[in-house]
XYZ file of C-alpha atoms in Angstrom:
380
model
C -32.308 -11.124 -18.147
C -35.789 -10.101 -19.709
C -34.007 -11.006 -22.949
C -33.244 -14.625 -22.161
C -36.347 -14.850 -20.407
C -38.246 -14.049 -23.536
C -35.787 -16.699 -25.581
C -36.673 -19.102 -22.960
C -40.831 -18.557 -22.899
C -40.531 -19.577 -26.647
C -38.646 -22.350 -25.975
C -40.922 -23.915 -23.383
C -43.936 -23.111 -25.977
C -42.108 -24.634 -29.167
C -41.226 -27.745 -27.021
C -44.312 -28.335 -25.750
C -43.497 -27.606 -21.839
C -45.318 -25.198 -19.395
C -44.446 -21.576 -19.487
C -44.377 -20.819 -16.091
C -43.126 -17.114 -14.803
C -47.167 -16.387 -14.098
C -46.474 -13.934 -11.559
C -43.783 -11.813 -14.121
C -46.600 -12.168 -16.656
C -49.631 -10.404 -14.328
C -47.049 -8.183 -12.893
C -45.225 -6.482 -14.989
C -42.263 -4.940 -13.233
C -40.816 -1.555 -13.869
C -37.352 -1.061 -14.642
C -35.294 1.847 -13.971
C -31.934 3.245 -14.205
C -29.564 4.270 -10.768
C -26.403 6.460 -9.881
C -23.281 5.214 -11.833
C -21.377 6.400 -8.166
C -21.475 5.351 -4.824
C -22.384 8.479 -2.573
C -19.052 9.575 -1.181
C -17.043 6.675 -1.570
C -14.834 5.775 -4.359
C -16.310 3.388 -6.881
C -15.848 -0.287 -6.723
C -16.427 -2.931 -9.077
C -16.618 -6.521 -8.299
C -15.348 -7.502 -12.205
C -12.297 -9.413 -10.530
C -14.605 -11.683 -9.592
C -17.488 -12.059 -11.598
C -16.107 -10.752 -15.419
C -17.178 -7.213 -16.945
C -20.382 -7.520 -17.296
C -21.064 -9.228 -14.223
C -21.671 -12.408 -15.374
C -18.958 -13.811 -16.128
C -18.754 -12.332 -19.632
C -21.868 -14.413 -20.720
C -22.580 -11.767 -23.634
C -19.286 -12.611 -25.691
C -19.647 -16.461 -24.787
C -23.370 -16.239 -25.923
C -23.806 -13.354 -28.209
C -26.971 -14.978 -28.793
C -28.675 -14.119 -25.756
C -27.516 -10.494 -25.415
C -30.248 -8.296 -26.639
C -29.859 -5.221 -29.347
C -27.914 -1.831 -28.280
C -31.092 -0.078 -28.513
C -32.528 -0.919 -25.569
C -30.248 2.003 -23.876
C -32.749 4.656 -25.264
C -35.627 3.424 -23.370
C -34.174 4.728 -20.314
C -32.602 7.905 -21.921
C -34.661 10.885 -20.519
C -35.836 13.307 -23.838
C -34.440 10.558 -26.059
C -36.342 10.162 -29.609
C -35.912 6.533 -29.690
C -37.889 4.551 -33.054
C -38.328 1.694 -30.409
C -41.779 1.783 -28.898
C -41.387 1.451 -25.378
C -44.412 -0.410 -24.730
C -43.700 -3.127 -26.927
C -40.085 -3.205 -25.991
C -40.407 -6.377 -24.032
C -43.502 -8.073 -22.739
C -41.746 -8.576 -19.177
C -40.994 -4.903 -18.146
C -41.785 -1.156 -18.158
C -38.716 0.909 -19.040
C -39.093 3.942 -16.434
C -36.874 7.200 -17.971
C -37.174 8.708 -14.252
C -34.239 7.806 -12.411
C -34.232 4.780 -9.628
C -35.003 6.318 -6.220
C -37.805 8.503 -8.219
C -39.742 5.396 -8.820
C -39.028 3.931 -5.371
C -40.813 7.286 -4.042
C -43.165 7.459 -6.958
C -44.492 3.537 -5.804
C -44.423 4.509 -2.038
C -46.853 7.464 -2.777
C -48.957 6.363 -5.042
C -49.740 3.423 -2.689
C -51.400 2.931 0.870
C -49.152 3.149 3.665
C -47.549 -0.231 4.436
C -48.544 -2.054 1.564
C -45.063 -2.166 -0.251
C -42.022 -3.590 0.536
C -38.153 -3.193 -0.856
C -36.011 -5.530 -1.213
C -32.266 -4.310 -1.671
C -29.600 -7.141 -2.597
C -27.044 -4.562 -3.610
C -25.445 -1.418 -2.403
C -28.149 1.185 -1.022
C -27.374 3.872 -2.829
C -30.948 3.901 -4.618
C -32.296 3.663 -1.382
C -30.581 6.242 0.846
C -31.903 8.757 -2.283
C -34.986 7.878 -2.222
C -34.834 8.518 2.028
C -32.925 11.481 1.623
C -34.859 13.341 -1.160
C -38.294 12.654 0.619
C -38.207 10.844 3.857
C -41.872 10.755 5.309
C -43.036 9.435 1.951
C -39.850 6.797 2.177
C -41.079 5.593 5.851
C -44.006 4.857 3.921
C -42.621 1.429 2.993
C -43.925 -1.855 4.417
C -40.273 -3.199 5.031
C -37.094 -3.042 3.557
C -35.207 -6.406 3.494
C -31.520 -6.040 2.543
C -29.048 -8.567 1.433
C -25.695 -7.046 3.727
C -23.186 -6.844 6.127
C -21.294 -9.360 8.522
C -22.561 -9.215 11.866
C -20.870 -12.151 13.769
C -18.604 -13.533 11.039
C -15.623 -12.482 8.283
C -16.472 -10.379 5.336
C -16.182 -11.586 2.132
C -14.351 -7.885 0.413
C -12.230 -7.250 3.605
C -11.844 -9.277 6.515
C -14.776 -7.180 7.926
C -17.152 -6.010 5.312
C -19.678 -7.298 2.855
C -19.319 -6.314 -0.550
C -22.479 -4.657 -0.851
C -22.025 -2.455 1.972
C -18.666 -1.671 1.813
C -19.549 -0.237 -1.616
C -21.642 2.351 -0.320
C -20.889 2.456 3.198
C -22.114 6.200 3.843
C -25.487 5.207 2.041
C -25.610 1.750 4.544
C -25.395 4.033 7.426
C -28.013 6.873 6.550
C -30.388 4.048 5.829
C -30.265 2.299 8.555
C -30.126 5.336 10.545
C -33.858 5.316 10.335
C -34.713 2.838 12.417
C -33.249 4.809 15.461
C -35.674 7.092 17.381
C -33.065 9.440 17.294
C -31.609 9.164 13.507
C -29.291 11.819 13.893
C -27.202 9.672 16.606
C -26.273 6.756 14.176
C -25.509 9.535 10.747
C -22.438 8.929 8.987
C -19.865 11.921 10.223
C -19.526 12.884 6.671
C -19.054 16.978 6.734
C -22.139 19.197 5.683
C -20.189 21.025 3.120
C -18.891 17.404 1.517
C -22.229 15.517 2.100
C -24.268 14.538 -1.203
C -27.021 14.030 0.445
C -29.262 16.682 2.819
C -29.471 15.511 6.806
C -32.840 14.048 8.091
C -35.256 16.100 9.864
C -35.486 16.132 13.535
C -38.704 14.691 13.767
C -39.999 11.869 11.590
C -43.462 10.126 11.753
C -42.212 6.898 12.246
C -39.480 4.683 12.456
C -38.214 2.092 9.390
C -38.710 -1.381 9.495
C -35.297 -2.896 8.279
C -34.802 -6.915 8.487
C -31.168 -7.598 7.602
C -30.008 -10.780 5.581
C -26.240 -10.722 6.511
C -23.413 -12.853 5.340
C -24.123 -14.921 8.849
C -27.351 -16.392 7.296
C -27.091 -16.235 3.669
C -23.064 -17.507 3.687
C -24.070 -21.320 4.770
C -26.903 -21.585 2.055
C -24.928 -23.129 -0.876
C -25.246 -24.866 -3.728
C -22.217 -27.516 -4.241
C -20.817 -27.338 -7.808
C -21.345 -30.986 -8.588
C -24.992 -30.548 -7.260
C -25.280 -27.663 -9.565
C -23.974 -29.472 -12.943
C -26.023 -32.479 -12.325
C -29.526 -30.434 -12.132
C -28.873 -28.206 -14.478
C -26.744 -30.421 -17.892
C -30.333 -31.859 -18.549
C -31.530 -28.307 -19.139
C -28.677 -27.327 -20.978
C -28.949 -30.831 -23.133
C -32.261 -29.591 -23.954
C -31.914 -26.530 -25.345
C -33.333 -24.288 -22.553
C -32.046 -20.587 -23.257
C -32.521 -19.622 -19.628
C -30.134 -22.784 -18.412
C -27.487 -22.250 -21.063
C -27.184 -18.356 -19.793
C -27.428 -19.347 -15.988
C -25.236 -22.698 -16.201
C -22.226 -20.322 -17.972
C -21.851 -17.446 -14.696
C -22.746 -19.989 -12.389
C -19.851 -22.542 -13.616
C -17.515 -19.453 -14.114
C -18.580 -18.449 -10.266
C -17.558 -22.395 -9.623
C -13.940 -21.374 -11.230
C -13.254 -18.178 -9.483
C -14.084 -19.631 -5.925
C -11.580 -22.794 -6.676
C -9.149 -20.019 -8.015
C -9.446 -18.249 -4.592
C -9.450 -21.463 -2.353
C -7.949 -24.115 -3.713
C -9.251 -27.187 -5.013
C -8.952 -29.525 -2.005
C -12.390 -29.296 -1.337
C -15.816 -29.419 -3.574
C -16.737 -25.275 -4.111
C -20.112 -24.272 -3.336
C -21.692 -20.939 -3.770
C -23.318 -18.964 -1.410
C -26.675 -17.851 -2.561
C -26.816 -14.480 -1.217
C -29.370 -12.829 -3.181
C -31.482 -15.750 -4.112
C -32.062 -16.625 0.058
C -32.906 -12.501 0.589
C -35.542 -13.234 -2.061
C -37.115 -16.453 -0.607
C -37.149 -14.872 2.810
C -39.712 -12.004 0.707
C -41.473 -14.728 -0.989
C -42.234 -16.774 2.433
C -42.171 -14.486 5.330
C -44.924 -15.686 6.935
C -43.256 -18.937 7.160
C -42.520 -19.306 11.207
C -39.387 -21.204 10.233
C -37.680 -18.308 10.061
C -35.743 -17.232 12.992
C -34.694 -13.490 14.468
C -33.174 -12.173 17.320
C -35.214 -12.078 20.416
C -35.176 -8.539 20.283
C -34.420 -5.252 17.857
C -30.204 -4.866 17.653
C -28.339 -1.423 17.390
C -26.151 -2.762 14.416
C -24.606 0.327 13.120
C -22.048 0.959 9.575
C -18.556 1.749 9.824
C -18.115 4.809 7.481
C -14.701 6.119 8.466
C -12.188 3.393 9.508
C -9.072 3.051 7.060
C -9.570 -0.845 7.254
C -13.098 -1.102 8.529
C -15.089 0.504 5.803
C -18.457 -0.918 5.704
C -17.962 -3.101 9.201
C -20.954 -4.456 10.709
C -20.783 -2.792 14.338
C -22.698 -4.286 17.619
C -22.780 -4.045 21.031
C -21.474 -7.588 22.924
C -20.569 -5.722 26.252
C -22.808 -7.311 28.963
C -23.751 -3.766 29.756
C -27.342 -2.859 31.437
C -29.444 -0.172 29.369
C -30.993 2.043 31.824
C -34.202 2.807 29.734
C -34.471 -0.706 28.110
C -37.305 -1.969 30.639
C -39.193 1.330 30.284
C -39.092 1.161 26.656
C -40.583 -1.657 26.372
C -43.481 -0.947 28.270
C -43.943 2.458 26.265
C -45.842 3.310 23.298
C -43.970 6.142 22.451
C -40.350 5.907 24.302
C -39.575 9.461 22.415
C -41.520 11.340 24.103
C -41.884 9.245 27.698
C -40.780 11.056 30.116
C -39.995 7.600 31.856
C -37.626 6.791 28.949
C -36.106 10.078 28.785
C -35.496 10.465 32.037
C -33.602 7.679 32.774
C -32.101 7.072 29.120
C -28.606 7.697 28.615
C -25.290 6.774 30.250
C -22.838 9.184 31.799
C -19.562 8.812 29.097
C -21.380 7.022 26.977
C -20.965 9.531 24.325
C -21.887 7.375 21.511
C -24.815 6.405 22.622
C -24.655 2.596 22.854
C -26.430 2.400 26.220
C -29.267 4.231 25.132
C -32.817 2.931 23.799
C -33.480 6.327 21.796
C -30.036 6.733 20.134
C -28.818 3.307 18.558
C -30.507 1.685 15.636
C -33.176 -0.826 15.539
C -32.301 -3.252 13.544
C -33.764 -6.932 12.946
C -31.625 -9.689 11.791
C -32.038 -13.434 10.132
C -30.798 -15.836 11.515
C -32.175 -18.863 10.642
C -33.964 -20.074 7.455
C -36.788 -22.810 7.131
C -34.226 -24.917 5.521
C -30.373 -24.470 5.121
C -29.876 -27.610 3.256
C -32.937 -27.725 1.608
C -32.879 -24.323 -0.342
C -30.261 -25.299 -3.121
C -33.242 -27.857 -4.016
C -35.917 -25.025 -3.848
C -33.858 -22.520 -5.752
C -33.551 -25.420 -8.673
C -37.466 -25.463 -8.789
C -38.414 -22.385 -8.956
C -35.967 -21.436 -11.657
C -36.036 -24.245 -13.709
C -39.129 -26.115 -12.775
């Protein structure tokens, strides 16, 4: 992406038209390498879908825009690469520390609540990061993740999101932190199998999670004739950035008409693109959440429910809720505690201290108006 990126900054220059990207230019991000493997799950690829490489194959259809095989050593820890890593691009920082380091090197190095995550693919990265050092973790701002079906189909099975069924166990540890109790909502993956060490029993706080599930990001399309209207001109014109974009985008376009016929017009649901906007405009008051936290809890276990979304509906009364509310600390109330907890309710989804916290989009300042926004901000 840096590579094309680059191609395209000289194409805007030679042609006379405005950069843009200021924000990529001041802040250089840093770029760093995860796991190969989910955590105890088997791996999955989504190459069915979209091609090898993940885009559709766009390196063999544009060889052009693939960069050189060298920039592999940049990220190769002890390697005694000839390329100079600060010069390697003018875009990024190649970081030879692995993913979830950086994640906990950033949270550190920073004050408390001033950074943010945004996740918009499996958590594996993340649940490391928690695991290997989680009062420094809880140290984040927010984490915003791009996952799970709460209220509607999956799009992998007819329960789970991709991204979550991919690393279910890792889906479940992380959002295990928002619980008071994080050891309730765990993953019942044996001690002696686990990866990944168990929490302590006493954290500092509790994690801030705001969930972008296939309910909210699955209506935000882009139609395919919208799609090759806007972006032909750009392609017509030379623009490096379009020509790479336009070929998985159209080839995304092929796959869904592959899958559902071609009765109707495709469109493609811009899953990672709305998680993004919902980072860049948070503050907007357009968008929507549930009147209150929800205990939305992973499905590790399940033969055909691996990486389900599950919630609560029963019109059930939570003994503790009203006390809870009124508490600053409900872990250690003894008005909480007293009262929390339900006699059979073994998994804990009557109780405020046990289930997880979760909040949720649910609506966006514009559903039809973000395929236009997304088209700006690219392409401009």
């Amino acid at each position: 992406m840096f590579h094309v990126l680059e191609k395209e900054l000289q194409w805007r220059r030679s042609t006379g038209r405005p950069e843009g990207f200021e924000t990529m230019k001041k802040c250089k991000p840093i770029v760093a390498v995860g796991p190969e493997h989910s955590l105890e799950d088997e791996c999955l690829m989504a190459d069915y879908f979209h091609g090898l490489d993940g885009l559709h194959n766009v390196h063999e259809a544009h060889p052009h825009l693939s960069p050189s095989e060298t920039w592999k050593s940049l990220f190769q820890s002890g390697s005694e690469s000839p390329v100079d890593a600060a010069a390697s691009s003018p875009f990024f920082t190649p970081s030879k520390e692995p993913a979830h380091k950086e994640i906990l090197r950033i949270l550190r190095e920073n004050p408390v609540d001033s950074v943010s995550i945004c996740a918009v693919g499996p958590l594996t990265n993340v649940a490391m990061a928690a695991a290997e050092d989680p009062e420094a973790f809880l140290r984040v701002k927010e984490l915003v993740v791009m996952g799970g079906a709460v209220n509607v189909e999956g799009n992998i099975t007819p329960v789970a999101e991709f991204n979550c069924y991919a690393d279910a166990v890792a889906a479940a540890r992380v959002y295990a932190l928002t619980s008071y109790e994080p050891a309730a909502t765990m993953p019942p993956v044996p001690q002696r199998l686990s990866t990944l060490p168990p929490y302590p029993a006493k954290l500092s706080r509790q994690l801030k999670l705001t969930l972008a599930p296939l309910d909210i990001t699955t209506p935000h399309l882009i139609p395919k004739g919208f799609f090759a209207e806007r972006i032909q001109p750009h392609v017509d014109a030379g623009s490096p950035l379009a020509t790479w974009v336009s070929h998985f985008v159209m080839g995304a376009f092929g796959q869904i008409e592959k899958m559902e016929g071609d009765a109707k017009e495709p469109g493609l649901s811009m899953h990672d693109p709305l998680t993004v906007w919902y980072m860049l405009t948070h503050d907007d008051a357009r968008w929507k959440f549930p009147a209150k936290l929800e205990d939305v809890r992973v499905e590790t276990s399940g033969q055909w429910t691996r990486g389900m979304h599950v919630v609560d509906n029963r019109p059930l009364v939570k003994p503790a809720e009203v006390a809870a509310l009124a508490s600053l600390d409900p872990r250690n109330d003894p008005s909480v505690v007293a009262v929390d907890g339900v006699s059979g309710d073994t998994s804990g989804w009557l109780s405020v201290l046990k289930g997880n916290r979760v909040n949720r989009l649910v609506e966006s300042p514009g559903q039809d108006d973000f395929k236009d926004v997304w088209m700006k901000r690219v392409f401009a």
